[in-house]
Short mmCIF file of C-alpha atoms in Angstrom, two decimals:
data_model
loop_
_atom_site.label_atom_id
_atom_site.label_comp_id
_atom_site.label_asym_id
_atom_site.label_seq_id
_atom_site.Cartn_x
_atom_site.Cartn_y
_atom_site.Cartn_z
CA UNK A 1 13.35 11.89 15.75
CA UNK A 2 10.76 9.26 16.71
CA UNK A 3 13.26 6.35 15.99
CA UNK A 4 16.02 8.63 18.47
CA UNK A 5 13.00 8.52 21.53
CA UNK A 6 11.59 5.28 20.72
CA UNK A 7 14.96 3.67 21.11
CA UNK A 8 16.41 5.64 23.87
CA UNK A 9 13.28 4.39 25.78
CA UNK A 10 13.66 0.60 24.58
CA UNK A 11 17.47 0.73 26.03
CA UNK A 12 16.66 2.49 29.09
CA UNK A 13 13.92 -0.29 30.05
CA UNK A 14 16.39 -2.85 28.86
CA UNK A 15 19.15 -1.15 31.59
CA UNK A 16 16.71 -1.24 34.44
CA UNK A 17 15.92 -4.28 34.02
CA UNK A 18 19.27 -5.51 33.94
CA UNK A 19 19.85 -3.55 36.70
CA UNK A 20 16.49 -4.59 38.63
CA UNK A 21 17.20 -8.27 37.81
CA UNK A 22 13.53 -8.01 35.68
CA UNK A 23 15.56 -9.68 32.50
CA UNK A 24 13.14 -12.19 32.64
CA UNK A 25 10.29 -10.42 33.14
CA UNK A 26 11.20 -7.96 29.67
CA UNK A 27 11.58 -11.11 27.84
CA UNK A 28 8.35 -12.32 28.55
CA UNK A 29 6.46 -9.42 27.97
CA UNK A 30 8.17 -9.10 24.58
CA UNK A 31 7.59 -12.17 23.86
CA UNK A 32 4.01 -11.41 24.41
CA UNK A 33 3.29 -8.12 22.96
CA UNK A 34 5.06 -10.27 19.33
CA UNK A 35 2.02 -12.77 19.93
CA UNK A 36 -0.52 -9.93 20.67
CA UNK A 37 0.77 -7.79 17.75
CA UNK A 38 0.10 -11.09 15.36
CA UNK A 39 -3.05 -11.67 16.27
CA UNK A 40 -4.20 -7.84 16.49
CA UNK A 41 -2.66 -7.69 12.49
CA UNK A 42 -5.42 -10.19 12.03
CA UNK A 43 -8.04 -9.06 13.81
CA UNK A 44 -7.69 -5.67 12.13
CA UNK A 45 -7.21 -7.22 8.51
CA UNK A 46 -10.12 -9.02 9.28
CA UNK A 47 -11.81 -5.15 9.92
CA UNK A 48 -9.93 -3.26 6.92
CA UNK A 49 -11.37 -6.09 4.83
CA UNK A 50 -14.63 -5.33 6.11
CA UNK A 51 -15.27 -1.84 5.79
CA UNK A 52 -13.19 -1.30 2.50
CA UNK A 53 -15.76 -4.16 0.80
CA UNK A 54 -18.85 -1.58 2.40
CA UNK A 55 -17.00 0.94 0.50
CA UNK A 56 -16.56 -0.46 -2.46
CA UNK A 57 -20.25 -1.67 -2.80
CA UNK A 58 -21.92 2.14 -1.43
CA UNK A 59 -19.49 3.48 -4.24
CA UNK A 60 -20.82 1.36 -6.77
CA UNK A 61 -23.89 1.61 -5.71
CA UNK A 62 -23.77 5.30 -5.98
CA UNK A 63 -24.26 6.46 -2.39
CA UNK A 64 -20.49 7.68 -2.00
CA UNK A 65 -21.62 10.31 -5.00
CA UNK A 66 -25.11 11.22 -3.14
CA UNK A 67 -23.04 11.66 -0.26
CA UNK A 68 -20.46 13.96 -1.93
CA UNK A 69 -23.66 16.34 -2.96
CA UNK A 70 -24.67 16.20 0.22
CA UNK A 71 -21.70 17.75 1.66
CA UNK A 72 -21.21 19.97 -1.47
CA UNK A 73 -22.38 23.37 0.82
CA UNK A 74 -19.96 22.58 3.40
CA UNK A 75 -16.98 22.29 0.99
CA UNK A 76 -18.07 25.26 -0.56
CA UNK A 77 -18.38 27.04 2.40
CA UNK A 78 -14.53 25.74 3.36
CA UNK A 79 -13.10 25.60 0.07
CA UNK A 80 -14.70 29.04 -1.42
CA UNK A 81 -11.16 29.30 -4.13
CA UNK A 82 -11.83 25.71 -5.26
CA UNK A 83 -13.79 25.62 -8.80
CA UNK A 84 -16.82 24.08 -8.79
CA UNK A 85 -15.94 21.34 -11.07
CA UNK A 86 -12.50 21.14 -9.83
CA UNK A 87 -11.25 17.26 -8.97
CA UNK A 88 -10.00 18.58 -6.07
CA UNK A 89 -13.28 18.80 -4.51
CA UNK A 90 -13.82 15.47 -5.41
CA UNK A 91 -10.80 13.57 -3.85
CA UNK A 92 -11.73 15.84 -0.68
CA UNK A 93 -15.25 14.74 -0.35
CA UNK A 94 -14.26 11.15 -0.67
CA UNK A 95 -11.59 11.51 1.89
CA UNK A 96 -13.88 13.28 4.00
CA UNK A 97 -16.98 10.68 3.80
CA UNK A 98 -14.22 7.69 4.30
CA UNK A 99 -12.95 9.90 7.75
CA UNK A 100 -16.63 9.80 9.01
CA UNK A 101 -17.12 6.50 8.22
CA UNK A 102 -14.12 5.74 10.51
CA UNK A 103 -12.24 4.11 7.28
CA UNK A 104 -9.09 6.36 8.00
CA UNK A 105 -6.92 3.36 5.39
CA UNK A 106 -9.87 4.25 2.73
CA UNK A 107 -9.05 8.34 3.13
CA UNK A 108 -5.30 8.05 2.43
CA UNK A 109 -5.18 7.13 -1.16
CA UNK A 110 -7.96 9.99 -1.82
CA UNK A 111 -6.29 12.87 0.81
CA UNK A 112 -3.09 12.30 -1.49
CA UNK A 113 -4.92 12.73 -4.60
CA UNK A 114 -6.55 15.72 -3.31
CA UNK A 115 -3.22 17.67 -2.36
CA UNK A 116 -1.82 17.22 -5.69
CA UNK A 117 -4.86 18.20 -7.32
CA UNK A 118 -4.39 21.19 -4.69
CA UNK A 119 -1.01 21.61 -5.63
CA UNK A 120 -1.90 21.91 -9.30
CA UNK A 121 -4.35 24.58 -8.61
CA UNK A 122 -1.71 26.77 -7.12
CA UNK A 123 0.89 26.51 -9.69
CA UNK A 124 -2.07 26.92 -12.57
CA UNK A 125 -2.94 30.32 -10.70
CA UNK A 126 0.95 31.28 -10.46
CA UNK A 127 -0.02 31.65 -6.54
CA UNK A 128 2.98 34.35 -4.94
CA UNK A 129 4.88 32.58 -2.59
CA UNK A 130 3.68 29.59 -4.03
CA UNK A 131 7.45 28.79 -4.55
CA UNK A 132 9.81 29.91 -2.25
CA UNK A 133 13.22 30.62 -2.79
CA UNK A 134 14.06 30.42 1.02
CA UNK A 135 15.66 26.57 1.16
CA UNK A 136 19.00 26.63 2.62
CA UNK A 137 20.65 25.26 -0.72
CA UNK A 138 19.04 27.66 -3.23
CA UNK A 139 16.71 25.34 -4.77
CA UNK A 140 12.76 26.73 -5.04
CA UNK A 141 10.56 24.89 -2.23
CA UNK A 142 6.51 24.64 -2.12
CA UNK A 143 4.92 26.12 0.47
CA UNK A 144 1.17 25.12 1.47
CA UNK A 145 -1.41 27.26 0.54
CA UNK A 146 -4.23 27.89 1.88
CA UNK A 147 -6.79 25.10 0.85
CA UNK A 148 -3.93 22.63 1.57
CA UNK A 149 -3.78 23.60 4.98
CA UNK A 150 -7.50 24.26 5.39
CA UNK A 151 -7.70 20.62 4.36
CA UNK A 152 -5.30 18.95 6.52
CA UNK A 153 -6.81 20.36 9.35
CA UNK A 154 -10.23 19.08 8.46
CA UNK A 155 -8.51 15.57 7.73
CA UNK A 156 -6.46 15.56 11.26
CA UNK A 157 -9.62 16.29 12.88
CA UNK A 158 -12.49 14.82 11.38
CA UNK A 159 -15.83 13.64 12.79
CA UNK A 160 -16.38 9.49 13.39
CA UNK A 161 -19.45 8.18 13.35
CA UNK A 162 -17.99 4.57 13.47
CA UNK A 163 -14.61 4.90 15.27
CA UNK A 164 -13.65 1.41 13.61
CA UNK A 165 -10.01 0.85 14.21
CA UNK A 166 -11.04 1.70 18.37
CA UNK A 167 -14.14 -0.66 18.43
CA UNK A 168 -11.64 -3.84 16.74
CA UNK A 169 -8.84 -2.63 19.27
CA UNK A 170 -11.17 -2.98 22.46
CA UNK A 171 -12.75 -6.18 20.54
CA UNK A 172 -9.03 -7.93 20.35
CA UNK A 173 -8.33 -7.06 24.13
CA UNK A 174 -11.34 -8.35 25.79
CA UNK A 175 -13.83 -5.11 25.87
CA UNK A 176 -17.63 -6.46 27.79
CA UNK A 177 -18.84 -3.52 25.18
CA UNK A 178 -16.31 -2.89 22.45
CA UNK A 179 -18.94 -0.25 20.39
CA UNK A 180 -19.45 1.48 23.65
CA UNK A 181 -17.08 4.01 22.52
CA UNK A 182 -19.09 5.42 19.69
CA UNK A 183 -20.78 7.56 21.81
CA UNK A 184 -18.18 9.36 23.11
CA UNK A 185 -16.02 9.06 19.86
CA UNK A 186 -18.87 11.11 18.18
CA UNK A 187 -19.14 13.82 20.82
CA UNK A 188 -14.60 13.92 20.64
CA UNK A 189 -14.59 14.26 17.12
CA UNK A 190 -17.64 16.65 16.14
CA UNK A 191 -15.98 19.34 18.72
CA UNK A 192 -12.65 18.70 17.41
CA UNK A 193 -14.43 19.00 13.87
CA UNK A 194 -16.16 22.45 14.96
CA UNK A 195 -12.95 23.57 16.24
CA UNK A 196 -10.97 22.97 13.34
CA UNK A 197 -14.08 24.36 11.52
CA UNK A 198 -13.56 27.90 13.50
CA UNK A 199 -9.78 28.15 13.10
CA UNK A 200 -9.65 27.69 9.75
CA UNK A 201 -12.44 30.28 8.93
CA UNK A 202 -10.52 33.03 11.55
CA UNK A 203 -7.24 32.10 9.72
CA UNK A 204 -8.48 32.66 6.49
CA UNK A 205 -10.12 35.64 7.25
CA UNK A 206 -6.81 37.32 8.84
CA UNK A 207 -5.44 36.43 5.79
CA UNK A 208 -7.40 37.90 3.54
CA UNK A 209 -7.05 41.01 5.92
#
């Protein structure tokens, strides 16, 4: 669907320019954006490099475990079907710690660890509804449970402290003050965070209803 809008709107701007007599002017400016998008790729490696190296070192070091203690309550508190000991909990914590940290390429590898942990967990319990037998050509289909869902939300939405990939964006294109947006990053995400926070608890209770 994204490839259908993206170019429908690439041949309608290369119509009006034809149209317009702005041929030239498209050219250029695709011709620029490929230099920009070059140079941003490096910028950014430059970044991901960076911040994956912290990483590495605070999880050697042991603080990525201190941290996942630290936020044990709160995934208890979200994740009350989870075992304790579960690996689950683990692969969440980590994605959740690399989401604050602003290292969103960090939390990928960990957030799809987590839901197949997840997944496990549901088919061990033999979950109802768990499969579904409502796929249009008869085969069984996995529906998300509850934890799943409870964790994608929490993923979509988490709190920044370091909102890296905006702070090397307004770095590449000129920014007077490119870690002026933490502030307001922090304030964004912790009520998107507190929102999420709120649905998922109502949800969960009206299903347990």
């Amino acid at each position: 669907m994204l490839n259908t809008i993206w170019a429908a709107m690439i041949l309608l701007a290369v119509i009006y320019a034809a149209c317009s007599g702005n041929m030239s002017a498209v050219t250029n400016a695709a011709l620029d954006s490929a230099g920009e998008a070059i140079s941003l790729c490096i910028t950014m490696a430059g970044v991901v490099a960076l911040w994956m190296g912290l990483m590495e070192i605070a999880q050697r070091a042991g603080l990525i475990q201190k941290l996942t203690r630290a936020i044990s309550p709160f995934l208890k508190f979200m994740f009350p079907r989870i075992p304790h000991n579960h690996p689950a909990k683990e692969y969440i914590a980590t994605n959740i710690i690399a989401n604050v940290l602003g290292l969103g390429w960090a939390c990928t590898p960990a957030g799809l660890k987590a839901m197949e942990e997840l997944a496990k967990l549901e088919a061990e319990r033999g979950t109802p509804g768990y499969l579904s037998n409502h796929s249009t050509d008869g085969r069984r289909e996995r529906v998300a449970s509850s934890e799943m869902c409870t964790f994608l939300i929490l993923n979509i939405s988490s709190l920044q402290l370091i909102p890296v990939n905006m702070i090397a964006y307004r770095s590449q294109y000129g920014s007077v003050n490119p870690a002026g947006i933490i502030a307001p990053a922090i304030v964004a995400t912790f009520v998107s965070t507190l929102t999420a926070v709120v649905y998922c608890k109502l949800k969960d209770r009206k299903r347990r209803v």
